[in-house]
Amino acid sequence: MEKYVVEGGARLCGTVEISGAKNAALAILAATILAEEPCIIENIPNINDTSVSLKILKDMGATVRLLDKNTVYVDASVLTSPMVPYEHAKRMRASYYYLGSLLGRYHKADVSMPGGCNLGVRPIDQHIKGFRALGCTVDIVQGGIISARAQELVGSHIYFEISSVGATINVMLAAVKAEGVTILENVAKEPHVVDLANFLNSMGADIRGAGTDVIKIHGVKHLGGTNYTIIPDQIEAGTFMVAAAATGGDVLVSNVIPKHLESISEKLIKAGAVVEEYDDAVRVYRHGPINKITLKTLPHPGFPTDMQPQMVAMLCAAEGTSVITESVFENNRFKYVDELSRMGAHIQVDGKIAVVEGVPKLTGAPVKATDLRAGAAMVIAGLMAEGVTEIEDIYHIERGYEDFLDKLKMLGADVKYICKPDLDMPEAL
Ligand code: EPZ
């Protein structure tokens, strides 16, 4: 049984270097399928999800070499088995990006239905709507495989009913070599959507408007290799910003793009923190109390849903009652609230709304990570709490945060990783 053990009370102080963006890396690694020559990608975070994505590429027959901890060489020009089996797809939701890139290259794709964080029903109807608009037939065949085929891919005008990050990325990957022009409307504008468009354009694509409501793609015949550096991780940065404010610390969060953090900074300032912006860093500290706030998650540039659990953890110790609305995912994104309640939090959840009544302090307790960002929230709660918090199911956290404990220890946190035999396993006969 692997656990994190967190001794609360330390104020986080010092400097933390943010790694490359997980959600940009997963889209960009899938996009290497479209390159007819090798790609070198830098600033890839060394986390479980990127390891799974590299394994998918290797198992397809691509040549994959780690040039250093965060730099990878990928030559996907020759693939022997262009499909994604369940053993990989069940471990990582973003495995479905290989649908778009395999379609874009071969006009056919077979990818097992996705796995990943359990955040309620996470349909892919908008992905399929986009693929079909480009001329694909898409079926779910025996064994939960999504099977897509097209005689040819022809540009189309597609309006997404939801500004879905995944659908925007997946359809962009399928459309980049389609015949003619594809217009995508009501698209997601997250930083990693823009990073993917920049990556594809560095390979010779013609994608305009990423980061706005409309993306226009002129199909091209060939995509070459490229050298590309992934943007810093907006959510990892936000997680450390909240941890600094929650512990009353003073942290310089470096290697960031402050513009990507504006909605997080704005809410932290309302909650009583000070946020100083520099060219590629933000400094976060708090001297007064944590103020109650209202918060609603929204697609970018609104407050990111992936920062909602971390903020709720901090608001457990606010003066007054905060109201948080989760408007992106179903109420499954509040599953972690039961774990915070075990630490003395007073939170009522009703559908998409959580009402957090601040308490003087949290107390350490044995808890679980219920998903990736909820796991980060439990670490923040443990850092704030009095006493010891043991966090189980830390595999969720290790999917998305590079060297998480080491970075926290560098800031003065008393955290450690332990691995104990499973006590509830039946004794060996
Ligand atoms: C991406 O998930 C991220 N994952 C998530 O981050 C993030 O929470 C989410 O975007 C929102 O920002 C990756 O990038 C790998 P969506 P995705 O499609 O693409 C509904 C993390 O912690 N929807 O924007 O799945 C969907 O159910 C992870 O790093 C449809 O209804 O998110 C959800 O309610 C967790 N039909 C909403 O839209 C569709 O076809 C937003 O989903 C697609 C989505």
Tab-separated table of C-alpha atoms and ligand atoms in Angstrom:
chain	number	residue	atom	x	y	z
A	1	MET	CA	0.000	0.000	0.000
A	2	GLU	CA	1.623	3.258	-1.117
A	3	LYS	CA	0.844	6.404	0.852
A	4	TYR	CA	1.901	9.980	1.355
A	5	VAL	CA	2.358	10.941	5.018
A	6	VAL	CA	1.934	14.672	5.604
A	7	GLU	CA	2.786	16.376	8.895
A	8	GLY	CA	0.858	19.654	8.922
A	9	GLY	CA	1.951	23.056	10.157
A	10	ALA	CA	4.859	24.128	7.957
A	11	ARG	CA	4.557	27.415	6.056
A	12	LEU	CA	5.779	26.733	2.512
A	13	CYS	CA	8.634	29.097	1.677
A	14	GLY	CA	11.161	29.246	-1.153
A	15	THR	CA	11.181	28.697	-4.922
A	16	VAL	CA	9.569	25.915	-6.963
A	17	GLU	CA	10.290	25.243	-10.654
A	18	ILE	CA	7.181	24.246	-12.630
A	19	SER	CA	7.386	21.318	-15.084
A	20	GLY	CA	5.977	21.003	-18.595
A	21	ALA	CA	2.201	20.886	-19.040
A	22	LYS	CA	0.769	17.351	-18.738
A	23	ASN	CA	-2.265	18.071	-20.880
A	24	ALA	CA	-0.198	19.728	-23.605
A	25	ALA	CA	2.322	16.865	-23.596
A	26	LEU	CA	-0.377	14.190	-24.001
A	27	ALA	CA	-1.898	15.963	-27.017
A	28	ILE	CA	1.508	16.698	-28.588
A	29	LEU	CA	2.810	13.134	-28.146
A	30	ALA	CA	-0.322	11.864	-29.926
A	31	ALA	CA	0.281	14.426	-32.687
A	32	THR	CA	3.753	12.974	-33.462
A	33	ILE	CA	1.870	10.224	-35.343
A	34	LEU	CA	1.206	12.840	-38.048
A	35	ALA	CA	4.905	13.635	-38.622
A	36	GLU	CA	6.706	12.020	-41.569
A	37	GLU	CA	10.038	12.736	-39.893
A	38	PRO	CA	11.368	12.552	-36.313
A	39	CYS	CA	10.319	15.047	-33.628
A	40	ILE	CA	12.286	16.172	-30.574
A	41	ILE	CA	10.070	17.422	-27.781
A	42	GLU	CA	11.489	19.217	-24.727
A	43	ASN	CA	10.022	20.000	-21.279
A	44	ILE	CA	7.901	16.848	-21.212
A	45	PRO	CA	6.906	16.178	-17.581
A	46	ASN	CA	8.258	12.852	-16.302
A	47	ILE	CA	4.921	11.495	-14.982
A	48	ASN	CA	2.911	8.298	-15.346
A	49	ASP	CA	0.548	9.670	-17.997
A	50	THR	CA	3.384	10.667	-20.349
A	51	SER	CA	5.022	7.261	-19.749
A	52	VAL	CA	1.772	5.590	-20.848
A	53	SER	CA	1.624	7.798	-23.951
A	54	LEU	CA	5.229	6.951	-24.869
A	55	LYS	CA	4.415	3.249	-24.364
A	56	ILE	CA	1.445	3.605	-26.744
A	57	LEU	CA	3.778	5.087	-29.387
A	58	LYS	CA	6.383	2.352	-28.843
A	59	ASP	CA	3.773	-0.409	-29.063
A	60	MET	CA	2.574	1.070	-32.349
A	61	GLY	CA	6.133	0.665	-33.684
A	62	ALA	CA	7.448	4.210	-33.316
A	63	THR	CA	11.083	4.766	-32.335
A	64	VAL	CA	11.023	6.500	-28.936
A	65	ARG	CA	14.193	7.598	-27.147
A	66	LEU	CA	14.501	9.585	-23.911
A	67	LEU	CA	17.328	12.048	-24.649
A	68	ASP	CA	17.167	13.236	-21.034
A	69	LYS	CA	14.619	13.209	-18.163
A	70	ASN	CA	12.350	15.700	-19.941
A	71	THR	CA	13.353	15.454	-23.625
A	72	VAL	CA	12.113	12.758	-26.000
A	73	TYR	CA	12.916	11.774	-29.592
A	74	VAL	CA	9.942	10.279	-31.454
A	75	ASP	CA	10.090	8.882	-34.986
A	76	ALA	CA	6.592	7.646	-35.869
A	77	SER	CA	7.244	7.632	-39.625
A	78	VAL	CA	6.906	3.829	-39.691
A	79	LEU	CA	4.180	2.211	-37.537
A	80	THR	CA	3.586	-1.526	-37.419
A	81	SER	CA	0.463	-1.633	-35.235
A	82	PRO	CA	-1.480	1.651	-35.421
A	83	MET	CA	-4.053	1.072	-32.684
A	84	VAL	CA	-4.496	1.628	-28.911
A	85	PRO	CA	-5.433	-1.420	-26.858
A	86	TYR	CA	-7.531	-1.360	-23.672
A	87	GLU	CA	-4.506	-2.079	-21.452
A	88	HIS	CA	-3.267	1.464	-22.240
A	89	ALA	CA	-6.595	3.255	-22.776
A	90	LYS	CA	-7.905	2.172	-19.348
A	91	ARG	CA	-4.964	3.921	-17.683
A	92	MET	CA	-5.204	7.266	-19.397
A	93	ARG	CA	-8.214	9.150	-20.777
A	94	ALA	CA	-6.093	11.123	-23.232
A	95	SER	CA	-5.369	7.883	-25.117
A	96	TYR	CA	-8.376	8.917	-27.213
A	97	TYR	CA	-6.223	11.621	-28.847
A	98	TYR	CA	-4.745	8.806	-30.909
A	99	LEU	CA	-8.161	8.570	-32.620
A	100	GLY	CA	-7.659	12.009	-34.132
A	101	SER	CA	-4.013	11.565	-35.066
A	102	LEU	CA	-4.456	8.059	-36.537
A	103	LEU	CA	-7.465	9.313	-38.513
A	104	GLY	CA	-5.477	12.303	-39.707
A	105	ARG	CA	-2.705	10.051	-40.961
A	106	TYR	CA	-4.355	6.767	-42.041
A	107	HIS	CA	-8.072	7.751	-42.345
A	108	LYS	CA	-8.690	4.873	-39.947
A	109	ALA	CA	-8.339	4.439	-36.186
A	110	ASP	CA	-9.113	1.784	-33.579
A	111	VAL	CA	-8.823	2.988	-29.987
A	112	SER	CA	-10.317	1.425	-26.878
A	113	MET	CA	-12.844	3.533	-24.975
A	114	PRO	CA	-10.946	5.876	-22.603
A	115	GLY	CA	-10.215	5.466	-18.895
A	116	GLY	CA	-8.590	8.079	-16.601
A	117	CYS	CA	-10.074	10.179	-13.786
A	118	ASN	CA	-13.581	9.231	-12.723
A	119	LEU	CA	-15.283	12.619	-13.031
A	120	GLY	CA	-18.730	11.391	-13.832
A	121	VAL	CA	-19.992	10.500	-17.266
A	122	ARG	CA	-17.466	11.867	-19.740
A	123	PRO	CA	-19.034	11.319	-23.152
A	124	ILE	CA	-17.168	11.850	-26.401
A	125	ASP	CA	-20.181	12.764	-28.527
A	126	GLN	CA	-18.585	16.046	-29.634
A	127	HIS	CA	-15.442	14.229	-30.735
A	128	ILE	CA	-17.536	11.831	-32.814
A	129	LYS	CA	-19.664	14.681	-34.209
A	130	GLY	CA	-16.463	16.322	-35.471
A	131	PHE	CA	-15.034	13.140	-36.975
A	132	ARG	CA	-18.310	12.410	-38.780
A	133	ALA	CA	-18.455	15.976	-40.124
A	134	LEU	CA	-15.020	15.351	-41.713
A	135	GLY	CA	-16.398	12.287	-43.506
A	136	CYS	CA	-15.727	9.468	-41.026
A	137	THR	CA	-17.925	6.632	-39.967
A	138	VAL	CA	-17.490	5.973	-36.252
A	139	ASP	CA	-18.749	2.862	-34.457
A	140	ILE	CA	-18.225	1.245	-31.079
A	141	VAL	CA	-17.371	-2.314	-31.977
A	142	GLN	CA	-16.793	-5.545	-30.086
A	143	GLY	CA	-14.695	-5.085	-26.968
A	144	GLY	CA	-15.413	-1.381	-26.467
A	145	ILE	CA	-13.193	-0.325	-29.360
A	146	ILE	CA	-13.979	2.988	-31.032
A	147	SER	CA	-13.531	2.253	-34.730
A	148	ALA	CA	-13.345	5.182	-37.173
A	149	ARG	CA	-12.957	4.961	-40.954
A	150	ALA	CA	-13.007	7.481	-43.849
A	151	GLN	CA	-12.487	7.170	-47.607
A	152	GLU	CA	-11.089	10.678	-47.416
A	153	LEU	CA	-11.177	13.505	-44.901
A	154	VAL	CA	-12.812	16.673	-46.223
A	155	GLY	CA	-12.807	20.018	-44.411
A	156	SER	CA	-16.083	21.011	-42.776
A	157	HIS	CA	-17.703	23.740	-40.639
A	158	ILE	CA	-18.167	22.253	-37.159
A	159	TYR	CA	-19.918	23.918	-34.221
A	160	PHE	CA	-19.228	22.277	-30.848
A	161	GLU	CA	-22.232	22.256	-28.512
A	162	ILE	CA	-19.765	22.264	-25.609
A	163	SER	CA	-16.365	23.974	-25.529
A	164	SER	CA	-14.694	20.621	-25.003
A	165	VAL	CA	-10.903	20.527	-24.639
A	166	GLY	CA	-10.731	16.912	-25.794
A	167	ALA	CA	-13.041	17.358	-28.764
A	168	THR	CA	-11.229	20.505	-29.915
A	169	ILE	CA	-7.871	18.717	-29.753
A	170	ASN	CA	-9.071	15.458	-31.291
A	171	VAL	CA	-10.858	17.063	-34.240
A	172	MET	CA	-7.903	19.411	-34.853
A	173	LEU	CA	-5.649	16.334	-35.105
A	174	ALA	CA	-8.017	14.702	-37.614
A	175	ALA	CA	-8.527	17.870	-39.685
A	176	VAL	CA	-4.943	19.127	-40.024
A	177	LYS	CA	-4.354	17.104	-43.266
A	178	ALA	CA	-7.999	17.037	-44.442
A	179	GLU	CA	-8.849	18.278	-47.938
A	180	GLY	CA	-9.769	21.967	-47.956
A	181	VAL	CA	-10.712	24.190	-45.011
A	182	THR	CA	-12.114	23.167	-41.609
A	183	ILE	CA	-13.737	25.751	-39.360
A	184	LEU	CA	-14.167	24.800	-35.702
A	185	GLU	CA	-16.526	27.011	-33.684
A	186	ASN	CA	-17.145	27.265	-29.942
A	187	VAL	CA	-13.780	25.599	-29.340
A	188	ALA	CA	-11.854	25.246	-26.086
A	189	LYS	CA	-9.251	28.005	-25.548
A	190	GLU	CA	-7.087	26.335	-22.874
A	191	PRO	CA	-3.318	27.017	-23.092
A	192	HIS	CA	-2.653	23.425	-24.088
A	193	VAL	CA	-5.010	23.720	-27.070
A	194	VAL	CA	-2.895	26.651	-28.275
A	195	ASP	CA	0.318	24.719	-27.555
A	196	LEU	CA	-0.863	21.830	-29.744
A	197	ALA	CA	-1.752	24.208	-32.602
A	198	ASN	CA	1.711	25.795	-32.326
A	199	PHE	CA	3.319	22.338	-32.346
A	200	LEU	CA	1.383	21.290	-35.469
A	201	ASN	CA	2.185	24.578	-37.204
A	202	SER	CA	5.889	24.008	-36.413
A	203	MET	CA	5.505	20.743	-38.374
A	204	GLY	CA	4.066	22.613	-41.376
A	205	ALA	CA	0.346	22.742	-40.548
A	206	ASP	CA	-1.804	25.803	-41.252
A	207	ILE	CA	-3.924	26.383	-38.132
A	208	ARG	CA	-5.146	29.851	-37.220
A	209	GLY	CA	-7.203	31.189	-34.334
A	210	ALA	CA	-6.221	28.760	-31.575
A	211	GLY	CA	-7.007	30.489	-28.265
A	212	THR	CA	-10.025	32.247	-29.759
A	213	ASP	CA	-13.605	30.983	-30.259
A	214	VAL	CA	-12.949	29.955	-33.876
A	215	ILE	CA	-10.114	27.836	-35.279
A	216	LYS	CA	-9.546	27.745	-39.049
A	217	ILE	CA	-7.511	24.866	-40.479
A	218	HIS	CA	-6.253	24.754	-44.080
A	219	GLY	CA	-5.467	21.093	-44.770
A	220	VAL	CA	-1.881	20.345	-45.833
A	221	LYS	CA	-0.443	17.313	-47.598
A	222	HIS	CA	2.655	16.778	-45.489
A	223	LEU	CA	3.780	17.356	-41.918
A	224	GLY	CA	7.497	17.224	-41.196
A	225	GLY	CA	9.538	16.727	-38.049
A	226	THR	CA	10.175	19.509	-35.536
A	227	ASN	CA	11.958	20.494	-32.335
A	228	TYR	CA	9.438	21.836	-29.840
A	229	THR	CA	9.344	22.896	-26.187
A	230	ILE	CA	6.135	22.336	-24.223
A	231	ILE	CA	4.606	25.182	-22.186
A	232	PRO	CA	4.736	25.136	-18.367
A	233	ASP	CA	1.879	23.422	-16.543
A	234	GLN	CA	-0.818	25.957	-15.598
A	235	ILE	CA	-2.439	23.562	-13.106
A	236	GLU	CA	0.767	22.466	-11.397
A	237	ALA	CA	1.632	26.163	-11.005
A	238	GLY	CA	-1.823	26.905	-9.618
A	239	THR	CA	-1.540	23.998	-7.202
A	240	PHE	CA	1.671	25.412	-5.684
A	241	MET	CA	0.182	28.925	-5.625
A	242	VAL	CA	-2.754	27.654	-3.574
A	243	ALA	CA	-0.468	25.579	-1.327
A	244	ALA	CA	1.564	28.710	-0.563
A	245	ALA	CA	-1.541	30.736	0.287
A	246	ALA	CA	-3.170	27.880	2.227
A	247	THR	CA	-0.133	27.447	4.516
A	248	GLY	CA	0.438	31.186	4.986
A	249	GLY	CA	3.769	30.756	3.229
A	250	ASP	CA	5.768	32.782	0.712
A	251	VAL	CA	6.627	30.956	-2.516
A	252	LEU	CA	8.144	32.038	-5.830
A	253	VAL	CA	6.528	29.801	-8.463
A	254	SER	CA	9.009	29.948	-11.353
A	255	ASN	CA	9.028	28.857	-15.011
A	256	VAL	CA	5.391	29.866	-15.575
A	257	ILE	CA	3.439	31.999	-18.056
A	258	PRO	CA	1.645	34.471	-15.725
A	259	LYS	CA	-1.064	35.172	-18.290
A	260	HIS	CA	-2.175	31.518	-18.025
A	261	LEU	CA	-2.616	31.997	-14.267
A	262	GLU	CA	-4.710	35.195	-14.241
A	263	SER	CA	-7.995	33.605	-13.151
A	264	ILE	CA	-6.214	31.717	-10.357
A	265	SER	CA	-4.335	34.809	-9.192
A	266	GLU	CA	-7.552	36.823	-9.151
A	267	LYS	CA	-9.316	34.346	-6.850
A	268	LEU	CA	-6.295	33.969	-4.556
A	269	ILE	CA	-6.124	37.758	-4.151
A	270	LYS	CA	-9.836	37.832	-3.271
A	271	ALA	CA	-9.131	35.067	-0.735
A	272	GLY	CA	-6.553	37.279	0.995
A	273	ALA	CA	-3.276	36.297	-0.661
A	274	VAL	CA	-0.799	38.631	-2.364
A	275	VAL	CA	0.271	37.646	-5.903
A	276	GLU	CA	3.227	39.452	-7.495
A	277	GLU	CA	3.741	38.813	-11.236
A	278	TYR	CA	7.174	38.700	-12.896
A	279	ASP	CA	8.159	37.791	-16.485
A	280	ASP	CA	8.196	34.020	-15.940
A	281	ALA	CA	7.282	33.665	-12.271
A	282	VAL	CA	4.662	34.601	-9.716
A	283	ARG	CA	5.260	35.157	-5.990
A	284	VAL	CA	2.411	34.166	-3.655
A	285	TYR	CA	2.207	34.924	0.058
A	286	ARG	CA	-0.445	35.574	2.712
A	287	HIS	CA	-0.167	37.402	6.027
A	288	GLY	CA	-3.834	37.983	6.969
A	289	PRO	CA	-6.751	35.515	7.234
A	290	ILE	CA	-8.133	33.430	4.388
A	291	ASN	CA	-11.243	35.267	3.166
A	292	LYS	CA	-14.424	33.510	2.056
A	293	ILE	CA	-15.079	33.792	-1.700
A	294	THR	CA	-17.533	32.663	-4.344
A	295	LEU	CA	-16.046	30.633	-7.166
A	296	LYS	CA	-17.421	29.182	-10.398
A	297	THR	CA	-15.345	26.951	-12.668
A	298	LEU	CA	-15.484	27.813	-16.355
A	299	PRO	CA	-13.699	26.949	-19.591
A	300	HIS	CA	-10.530	29.028	-20.130
A	301	PRO	CA	-10.017	31.942	-19.523
A	302	GLY	CA	-12.399	31.315	-16.616
A	303	PHE	CA	-11.310	29.650	-13.385
A	304	PRO	CA	-10.079	26.148	-14.290
A	305	THR	CA	-12.069	23.151	-13.052
A	306	ASP	CA	-8.726	21.411	-12.447
A	307	MET	CA	-8.040	23.964	-9.694
A	308	GLN	CA	-11.403	23.579	-7.943
A	309	PRO	CA	-10.463	20.873	-5.380
A	310	GLN	CA	-7.258	22.685	-4.371
A	311	MET	CA	-9.141	25.952	-3.759
A	312	VAL	CA	-11.842	24.187	-1.742
A	313	ALA	CA	-9.161	22.651	0.477
A	314	MET	CA	-7.800	26.109	1.252
A	315	LEU	CA	-11.271	27.611	1.814
A	316	CYS	CA	-11.983	24.998	4.517
A	317	ALA	CA	-10.040	27.302	6.863
A	318	ALA	CA	-11.472	30.598	5.591
A	319	GLU	CA	-13.201	33.165	7.800
A	320	GLY	CA	-16.833	32.738	6.712
A	321	THR	CA	-18.672	30.610	4.208
A	322	SER	CA	-17.608	30.160	0.558
A	323	VAL	CA	-19.763	28.967	-2.330
A	324	ILE	CA	-18.177	26.960	-5.156
A	325	THR	CA	-20.008	26.057	-8.382
A	326	GLU	CA	-18.576	23.293	-10.598
A	327	SER	CA	-19.971	24.123	-14.032
A	328	VAL	CA	-17.639	22.000	-16.199
A	329	PHE	CA	-18.010	18.497	-14.785
A	330	GLU	CA	-20.898	16.729	-13.085
A	331	ASN	CA	-20.982	16.746	-9.286
A	332	ASN	CA	-18.537	13.835	-9.309
A	333	ARG	CA	-15.884	16.492	-9.113
A	334	PHE	CA	-16.898	16.912	-5.431
A	335	LYS	CA	-16.282	13.260	-4.484
A	336	TYR	CA	-13.240	14.353	-2.454
A	337	VAL	CA	-15.423	16.429	-0.087
A	338	ASP	CA	-16.109	13.345	2.061
A	339	GLU	CA	-12.349	12.996	2.552
A	340	LEU	CA	-12.012	16.646	3.636
A	341	SER	CA	-14.918	16.143	6.061
A	342	ARG	CA	-12.875	13.428	7.766
A	343	MET	CA	-10.353	16.207	8.524
A	344	GLY	CA	-13.013	18.383	10.148
A	345	ALA	CA	-14.139	20.386	7.138
A	346	HIS	CA	-17.744	21.632	7.090
A	347	ILE	CA	-18.882	21.296	3.469
A	348	GLN	CA	-22.360	20.716	2.053
A	349	VAL	CA	-22.640	19.560	-1.566
A	350	ASP	CA	-25.881	19.937	-3.510
A	351	GLY	CA	-25.440	18.936	-7.147
A	352	LYS	CA	-22.970	21.326	-8.751
A	353	ILE	CA	-22.657	23.568	-5.689
A	354	ALA	CA	-20.470	23.131	-2.605
A	355	VAL	CA	-20.974	25.391	0.417
A	356	VAL	CA	-17.810	25.547	2.530
A	357	GLU	CA	-18.237	26.867	6.075
A	358	GLY	CA	-14.756	27.836	7.266
A	359	VAL	CA	-13.448	26.177	10.438
A	360	PRO	CA	-10.558	27.374	12.653
A	361	LYS	CA	-8.403	24.433	11.632
A	362	LEU	CA	-8.368	21.028	9.966
A	363	THR	CA	-7.027	17.994	11.780
A	364	GLY	CA	-4.948	15.235	10.203
A	365	ALA	CA	-6.679	11.945	9.317
A	366	PRO	CA	-6.305	8.924	7.020
A	367	VAL	CA	-7.826	9.917	3.637
A	368	LYS	CA	-7.833	8.852	-0.010
A	369	ALA	CA	-7.015	10.567	-3.278
A	370	THR	CA	-10.222	10.154	-5.304
A	371	ASP	CA	-8.707	11.533	-8.514
A	372	LEU	CA	-5.644	13.472	-9.686
A	373	ARG	CA	-6.566	17.018	-8.600
A	374	ALA	CA	-8.502	15.806	-5.556
A	375	GLY	CA	-5.299	14.059	-4.489
A	376	ALA	CA	-3.402	17.340	-4.730
A	377	ALA	CA	-6.156	18.951	-2.658
A	378	MET	CA	-5.723	16.329	0.066
A	379	VAL	CA	-1.989	17.113	0.213
A	380	ILE	CA	-2.795	20.820	0.606
A	381	ALA	CA	-5.331	19.999	3.337
A	382	GLY	CA	-2.701	17.851	5.075
A	383	LEU	CA	-0.170	20.684	4.924
A	384	MET	CA	-2.742	23.031	6.530
A	385	ALA	CA	-3.949	20.561	9.160
A	386	GLU	CA	-2.818	19.984	12.716
A	387	GLY	CA	-1.244	16.550	13.034
A	388	VAL	CA	-0.597	13.799	10.512
A	389	THR	CA	-2.577	13.024	7.341
A	390	GLU	CA	-2.018	9.737	5.524
A	391	ILE	CA	-3.156	9.769	1.881
A	392	GLU	CA	-3.890	6.504	0.048
A	393	ASP	CA	-4.414	5.860	-3.680
A	394	ILE	CA	-1.561	8.211	-4.497
A	395	TYR	CA	-1.258	6.654	-7.966
A	396	HIS	CA	-3.802	9.282	-9.007
A	397	ILE	CA	-1.422	12.067	-7.959
A	398	GLU	CA	1.617	10.465	-9.574
A	399	ARG	CA	-0.181	10.526	-12.941
A	400	GLY	CA	0.059	14.280	-13.143
A	401	TYR	CA	2.634	15.893	-10.823
A	402	GLU	CA	6.371	15.494	-11.522
A	403	ASP	CA	8.555	15.110	-8.379
A	404	PHE	CA	5.633	16.396	-6.300
A	405	LEU	CA	6.963	15.423	-2.854
A	406	ASP	CA	10.529	16.568	-3.627
A	407	LYS	CA	9.242	19.983	-4.735
A	408	LEU	CA	7.134	20.263	-1.561
A	409	LYS	CA	10.081	19.222	0.655
A	410	MET	CA	12.236	21.921	-0.989
A	411	LEU	CA	9.614	24.403	0.238
A	412	GLY	CA	9.825	23.100	3.807
A	413	ALA	CA	6.920	20.667	3.812
A	414	ASP	CA	7.134	17.616	6.077
A	415	VAL	CA	5.924	14.997	3.591
A	416	LYS	CA	7.082	11.488	2.865
A	417	TYR	CA	6.219	8.507	0.697
A	418	ILE	CA	5.749	5.151	2.431
A	419	CYS	CA	4.999	1.718	1.050
A	420	LYS	CA	3.471	-0.820	3.466
A	421	PRO	CA	2.259	-4.372	2.821
A	422	ASP	CA	-1.533	-4.445	2.368
A	423	LEU	CA	-2.725	-5.306	5.899
A	424	ASP	CA	-6.148	-6.411	4.717
A	425	MET	CA	-4.683	-8.980	2.359
A	426	PRO	CA	-5.489	-12.563	3.468
A	427	GLU	CA	-2.541	-14.183	5.248
A	428	ALA	CA	-0.559	-16.477	2.953
A	429	LEU	CA	-1.650	-20.077	3.669
B	1	EPZ	C1	-9.546	17.844	-20.338
B	1	EPZ	O1	-10.451	16.760	-20.152
B	1	EPZ	C2	-8.456	17.639	-19.305
B	1	EPZ	N1	-7.768	16.375	-19.556
B	1	EPZ	C3	-9.049	17.632	-17.898
B	1	EPZ	O2	-7.967	17.597	-16.988
B	1	EPZ	C4	-9.796	18.943	-17.680
B	1	EPZ	O3	-10.457	18.865	-16.439
B	1	EPZ	C5	-10.818	19.173	-18.791
B	1	EPZ	O4	-10.167	19.108	-20.081
B	1	EPZ	C6	-11.479	20.540	-18.682
B	1	EPZ	O5	-10.506	21.543	-18.736
B	1	EPZ	C7	-6.800	16.356	-20.509
B	1	EPZ	O6	-6.491	17.360	-21.138
B	1	EPZ	C8	-6.120	15.037	-20.727
B	1	EPZ	P1	-13.715	18.348	-21.778
B	1	EPZ	P2	-11.615	16.509	-21.267
B	1	EPZ	O7	-13.907	17.557	-23.014
B	1	EPZ	O8	-11.070	16.800	-22.609
B	1	EPZ	C9	-18.326	17.289	-21.481
B	1	EPZ	C10	-6.663	16.812	-15.262
B	1	EPZ	O9	-6.855	16.863	-14.045
B	1	EPZ	N2	-18.154	16.674	-22.800
B	1	EPZ	O10	-13.364	19.802	-21.892
B	1	EPZ	O11	-12.234	15.213	-21.003
B	1	EPZ	C11	-17.597	16.511	-20.400
B	1	EPZ	O12	-18.403	15.468	-19.902
B	1	EPZ	C12	-7.804	16.427	-16.159
B	1	EPZ	O13	-5.591	17.102	-15.838
B	1	EPZ	C13	-19.270	16.200	-23.474
B	1	EPZ	O14	-20.397	16.268	-22.982
B	1	EPZ	O15	-12.637	17.667	-20.850
B	1	EPZ	C14	-17.340	17.554	-19.349
B	1	EPZ	O16	-18.509	17.674	-18.531
B	1	EPZ	C15	-9.059	16.059	-15.372
B	1	EPZ	N3	-19.103	15.649	-24.710
B	1	EPZ	C16	-17.166	18.829	-20.167
B	1	EPZ	O17	-17.706	18.576	-21.463
B	1	EPZ	C17	-17.864	15.535	-25.295
B	1	EPZ	O18	-17.787	15.012	-26.435
B	1	EPZ	C18	-15.709	19.252	-20.329
B	1	EPZ	O19	-15.026	18.155	-20.872
B	1	EPZ	C19	-16.739	16.016	-24.590
B	1	EPZ	C20	-16.898	16.589	-23.348
